[in-house]
Amino acid sequence: MTEKEASQFCDQWLPAWTGNQAQKLIQFYADNAIYRDPAKPQYLKGREEIFDYFERLLNRNPNWKWTRQEVFPTPKGFTLKWLAEIPSSDGFVQIEGLDIVEFNNQNKIVRNEVYFDPSPLARLGRS
């Protein structure tokens, strides 16, 4: 995947994380995808398990916003450096993190590992 292709993918995928639209977001994932983030370190496996998690997560955070900062192509996909803006009672909290994203031959995500410091979310009561 080229940097341009990865950036174009991110420009479609990241907005799907906003607006409590889990059905839209899950369309980017393959049936056999795996997903991991600090709240789910044991990996979620398969679209059904991932969708259930996304549905709850997006419902709790309908107005957060994700922005691509940098993208680094890899042989199977890309690594993404992102910025999240999460609404809070004081305005919003910004969190930076990284995603490892890999694709199958249909350009669906088969691996998505998310890394960030979750302590700001814990202070908001949203881990």
Coordinates of N, CA and C in Angstrom, one line a residue:
M1 N 0.9 -1.2 0.0 CA 0.0 0.0 0.0 C 0.9 1.2 0.0
T2 N 0.5 2.2 -0.8 CA 1.3 3.4 -0.9 C 0.8 4.4 0.2
E3 N 1.6 5.4 0.4 CA 1.2 6.4 1.4 C -0.1 7.1 1.0
K4 N -0.2 7.4 -0.3 CA -1.4 8.0 -0.8 C -2.6 7.1 -0.6
E5 N -2.5 5.8 -0.9 CA -3.6 4.9 -0.7 C -4.0 4.8 0.7
A6 N -3.0 4.7 1.6 CA -3.3 4.6 3.0 C -4.0 5.9 3.5
S7 N -3.5 7.0 3.1 CA -4.1 8.3 3.5 C -5.6 8.4 3.0
Q8 N -5.8 8.0 1.8 CA -7.2 8.0 1.3 C -8.1 7.0 2.0
F9 N -7.6 5.8 2.4 CA -8.3 4.9 3.2 C -8.7 5.6 4.6
C10 N -7.7 6.1 5.2 CA -7.9 6.8 6.5 C -9.0 7.9 6.4
D11 N -8.9 8.6 5.3 CA -9.9 9.7 5.2 C -11.3 9.2 5.0
Q12 N -11.5 8.0 4.7 CA -12.9 7.4 4.7 C -13.2 6.6 6.0
W13 N -12.2 6.0 6.5 CA -12.3 5.1 7.7 C -12.5 5.9 9.0
L14 N -11.6 6.9 9.2 CA -11.6 7.6 10.5 C -13.0 8.3 10.7
P15 N -13.6 9.0 9.8 CA -14.9 9.6 10.0 C -16.0 8.6 10.5
A16 N -15.8 7.3 10.1 CA -16.8 6.3 10.5 C -16.7 6.0 12.0
W17 N -15.7 6.5 12.7 CA -15.6 6.3 14.1 C -16.4 7.4 14.9
T18 N -16.9 8.4 14.2 CA -17.7 9.4 14.8 C -19.1 9.3 14.4
G19 N -20.0 9.6 15.3 CA -21.5 9.6 15.0 C -22.3 8.4 15.4
N20 N -21.7 7.5 16.2 CA -22.4 6.3 16.6 C -23.0 5.5 15.5
Q21 N -22.2 5.2 14.5 CA -22.6 4.4 13.4 C -21.8 3.1 13.2
A22 N -21.9 2.2 14.2 CA -21.2 1.0 14.2 C -21.3 0.2 12.9
Q23 N -22.5 0.2 12.4 CA -22.8 -0.5 11.1 C -22.0 0.0 10.0
K24 N -21.8 1.3 9.9 CA -20.9 1.9 8.9 C -19.5 1.5 9.1
L25 N -19.0 1.6 10.4 CA -17.6 1.3 10.7 C -17.3 -0.2 10.5
I26 N -18.1 -1.1 10.8 CA -17.8 -2.5 10.7 C -17.6 -2.9 9.2
Q27 N -18.1 -2.1 8.3 CA -18.0 -2.5 6.8 C -16.6 -2.4 6.4
F28 N -15.7 -1.8 7.1 CA -14.3 -1.7 6.8 C -13.5 -2.9 7.2
Y29 N -14.2 -3.8 7.9 CA -13.5 -5.0 8.5 C -13.9 -6.3 7.8
A30 N -12.9 -7.2 7.7 CA -13.2 -8.5 7.1 C -13.9 -9.4 8.1
D31 N -14.5 -10.5 7.6 CA -15.2 -11.4 8.5 C -14.3 -12.0 9.5
N32 N -13.1 -12.2 9.2 CA -12.1 -12.9 10.1 C -11.2 -11.9 10.8
A33 N -11.5 -10.6 10.8 CA -10.7 -9.6 11.4 C -10.4 -9.8 12.9
I34 N -9.3 -9.3 13.3 CA -9.0 -9.2 14.7 C -8.8 -7.8 15.1
Y35 N -9.2 -7.4 16.3 CA -9.1 -6.1 16.8 C -8.6 -6.1 18.3
R36 N -7.8 -5.1 18.6 CA -7.2 -5.0 19.9 C -7.0 -3.5 20.2
D37 N -7.4 -3.1 21.5 CA -7.1 -1.8 22.0 C -6.8 -2.0 23.5
P38 N -6.4 -0.9 24.2 CA -6.1 -1.0 25.6 C -7.3 -1.6 26.4
A39 N -8.5 -1.4 26.0 CA -9.6 -1.9 26.8 C -9.9 -3.4 26.5
K40 N -9.4 -3.9 25.3 CA -9.6 -5.3 24.9 C -8.2 -5.9 24.5
P41 N -7.3 -6.0 25.4 CA -5.9 -6.5 25.1 C -5.9 -8.0 24.6
Q42 N -7.0 -8.7 24.8 CA -7.0 -10.1 24.4 C -7.4 -10.4 23.0
Y43 N -7.6 -9.4 22.2 CA -8.1 -9.4 20.8 C -9.6 -9.8 20.8
L44 N -10.3 -9.1 20.0 CA -11.6 -9.5 19.6 C -11.5 -10.2 18.2
K45 N -12.2 -11.2 18.0 CA -12.0 -12.0 16.7 C -13.4 -12.1 16.0
G46 N -13.3 -11.7 14.7 CA -14.5 -11.8 13.9 C -15.4 -10.6 13.9
R47 N -16.1 -10.4 12.8 CA -16.9 -9.1 12.7 C -18.0 -9.1 13.8
E48 N -18.6 -10.2 14.1 CA -19.7 -10.1 15.1 C -19.2 -9.6 16.5
E49 N -18.1 -10.2 16.9 CA -17.5 -9.8 18.2 C -17.0 -8.4 18.2
I50 N -16.4 -8.0 17.1 CA -15.9 -6.6 16.9 C -17.1 -5.6 16.9
F51 N -18.1 -6.0 16.1 CA -19.3 -5.1 16.0 C -19.9 -4.9 17.3
D52 N -20.1 -5.9 18.1 CA -20.7 -5.7 19.4 C -19.9 -4.7 20.3
Y53 N -18.6 -4.8 20.2 CA -17.8 -3.9 21.0 C -17.9 -2.5 20.4
F54 N -17.8 -2.4 19.1 CA -17.9 -1.0 18.4 C -19.2 -0.4 18.7
E55 N -20.3 -1.2 18.8 CA -21.6 -0.6 19.0 C -21.7 0.0 20.4
R56 N -21.1 -0.7 21.4 CA -21.1 -0.1 22.8 C -20.2 1.1 22.9
L57 N -19.0 1.0 22.3 CA -18.0 2.0 22.3 C -18.4 3.3 21.6
L58 N -19.0 3.2 20.5 CA -19.4 4.4 19.7 C -20.7 5.0 20.4
N59 N -21.5 4.2 21.0 CA -22.7 4.7 21.7 C -22.2 5.6 22.9
R60 N -21.2 5.2 23.6 CA -20.7 6.0 24.7 C -19.9 7.2 24.3
N61 N -19.4 7.2 23.0 CA -18.6 8.3 22.5 C -19.0 8.8 21.1
P62 N -20.3 9.2 21.0 CA -20.8 9.5 19.7 C -20.1 10.8 19.0
N63 N -19.6 11.6 19.8 CA -19.0 12.9 19.2 C -17.5 13.0 19.2
W64 N -16.8 11.9 19.5 CA -15.4 12.0 19.4 C -15.0 12.1 18.0
K65 N -13.8 12.6 17.7 CA -13.3 12.9 16.4 C -11.9 12.4 16.2
W66 N -11.6 11.7 15.1 CA -10.3 11.1 14.9 C -9.7 11.8 13.6
T67 N -8.4 12.2 13.7 CA -7.7 12.8 12.7 C -6.4 12.1 12.4
R68 N -6.2 11.9 11.1 CA -4.9 11.3 10.6 C -3.8 12.4 10.8
Q69 N -2.7 12.0 11.5 CA -1.6 12.9 11.6 C -0.5 12.5 10.6
E70 N -0.1 11.2 10.7 CA 0.9 10.6 9.7 C 0.5 9.2 9.5
V71 N 0.9 8.7 8.3 CA 0.6 7.3 7.9 C 1.9 6.8 7.3
F72 N 2.2 5.5 7.7 CA 3.5 4.9 7.4 C 3.1 3.5 6.7
P73 N 3.2 3.4 5.4 CA 2.9 2.2 4.7 C 3.8 1.0 5.2
T74 N 3.2 -0.1 5.2 CA 3.9 -1.4 5.5 C 3.5 -2.4 4.4
P75 N 4.2 -3.5 4.4 CA 3.9 -4.5 3.3 C 2.4 -5.0 3.3
K76 N 1.8 -5.0 4.5 CA 0.4 -5.5 4.6 C -0.6 -4.5 4.8
G77 N -0.2 -3.2 4.9 CA -1.2 -2.1 5.2 C -0.5 -0.8 5.6
F78 N -0.6 -0.4 6.8 CA 0.0 0.8 7.3 C 0.0 0.9 8.8
T79 N 0.8 1.8 9.3 CA 0.7 2.2 10.7 C 0.3 3.7 10.7
L80 N -0.7 4.0 11.5 CA -1.3 5.3 11.5 C -1.0 6.0 12.8
K81 N -0.5 7.2 12.8 CA -0.4 8.1 13.9 C -1.6 9.0 13.9
W82 N -2.5 9.0 15.0 CA -3.7 9.7 15.0 C -3.8 10.6 16.2
L83 N -4.8 11.5 16.1 CA -5.2 12.4 17.2 C -6.7 12.2 17.3
A84 N -7.1 12.0 18.6 CA -8.5 11.9 18.9 C -8.9 13.1 19.8
E85 N -10.0 13.7 19.5 CA -10.6 14.7 20.3 C -11.9 14.2 20.9
I86 N -11.9 14.1 22.3 CA -13.0 13.5 23.0 C -13.7 14.5 23.8
P87 N -14.9 14.8 23.6 CA -15.6 15.8 24.4 C -15.6 15.5 25.8
S88 N -15.5 16.5 26.6 CA -15.6 16.4 28.1 C -16.3 17.6 28.7
S89 N -16.5 17.6 29.9 CA -17.2 18.7 30.6 C -16.4 20.0 30.5
D90 N -15.1 19.9 30.3 CA -14.2 21.0 30.1 C -13.9 21.4 28.7
G91 N -14.6 20.9 27.7 CA -14.4 21.1 26.3 C -14.1 19.8 25.6
F92 N -12.8 19.4 25.6 CA -12.4 18.1 25.0 C -11.0 17.8 25.5
V93 N -10.8 16.5 25.4 CA -9.5 15.9 25.7 C -8.8 15.4 24.4
Q94 N -7.6 15.7 24.2 CA -6.9 15.2 23.1 C -6.0 14.0 23.5
I95 N -6.0 13.0 22.6 CA -5.2 11.8 22.9 C -4.5 11.5 21.5
E96 N -3.2 11.2 21.6 CA -2.5 10.7 20.4 C -2.3 9.2 20.6
G97 N -2.3 8.5 19.4 CA -2.0 7.1 19.5 C -1.6 6.6 18.1
L98 N -1.4 5.3 18.1 CA -1.0 4.6 16.8 C -1.9 3.4 16.6
D99 N -2.2 3.1 15.3 CA -2.9 1.9 14.9 C -2.0 1.1 14.0
I100 N -2.0 -0.2 14.1 CA -1.4 -1.1 13.1 C -2.6 -1.6 12.3
V101 N -2.6 -1.4 11.0 CA -3.7 -1.9 10.2 C -3.2 -2.7 9.1
E102 N -3.8 -3.9 8.9 CA -3.4 -4.8 7.8 C -4.7 -5.2 7.1
F103 N -4.5 -5.5 5.8 CA -5.7 -5.8 4.9 C -5.6 -7.2 4.3
N104 N -6.8 -7.7 3.8 CA -6.8 -8.8 3.0 C -6.8 -8.4 1.5
N105 N -7.0 -9.3 0.6 CA -6.9 -8.9 -0.8 C -8.2 -8.2 -1.3
Q106 N -9.2 -8.0 -0.5 CA -10.4 -7.3 -0.8 C -10.4 -5.9 -0.2
N107 N -9.2 -5.5 0.3 CA -9.0 -4.2 1.0 C -9.9 -4.0 2.2
K108 N -10.1 -5.1 2.9 CA -10.8 -5.1 4.2 C -9.8 -5.3 5.3
I109 N -10.0 -4.7 6.4 CA -9.1 -4.8 7.6 C -9.2 -6.2 8.2
V110 N -8.0 -6.8 8.3 CA -8.0 -8.1 9.0 C -7.3 -8.0 10.3
R111 N -6.5 -7.0 10.5 CA -5.8 -6.8 11.8 C -5.9 -5.3 12.1
N112 N -6.3 -4.9 13.3 CA -6.3 -3.6 13.8 C -5.9 -3.6 15.2
E113 N -4.7 -3.1 15.5 CA -4.2 -3.0 16.9 C -4.1 -1.5 17.2
V114 N -4.6 -1.1 18.3 CA -4.7 0.3 18.7 C -3.9 0.5 19.9
Y115 N -3.0 1.5 19.9 CA -2.1 1.7 21.1 C -2.1 3.2 21.4
F116 N -2.4 3.5 22.7 CA -2.4 4.8 23.3 C -2.4 4.7 24.8
D117 N -2.1 5.8 25.4 CA -2.2 5.9 26.9 C -3.6 6.2 27.3
P118 N -4.3 5.2 27.9 CA -5.7 5.3 28.3 C -6.0 6.2 29.5
S119 N -4.9 6.6 30.2 CA -5.2 7.3 31.5 C -6.0 8.6 31.3
P120 N -5.9 9.4 30.3 CA -6.9 10.5 30.2 C -8.3 10.1 30.1
L121 N -8.6 8.9 29.5 CA -10.0 8.4 29.4 C -10.5 7.9 30.8
A122 N -9.6 7.4 31.6 CA -9.9 6.9 32.9 C -10.3 8.1 33.8
R123 N -9.6 9.2 33.6 CA -10.0 10.4 34.3 C -11.4 10.9 33.9
L124 N -11.8 10.7 32.7 CA -13.1 11.1 32.2 C -14.2 10.0 32.6
G125 N -13.7 8.8 33.0 CA -14.7 7.8 33.3 C -15.1 7.0 32.0
R126 N -14.2 7.0 31.0 CA -14.5 6.4 29.7 C -13.4 5.5 29.3
S127 N -13.1 4.5 29.9 CA -12.0 3.6 29.4 C -12.6 2.5 28.6

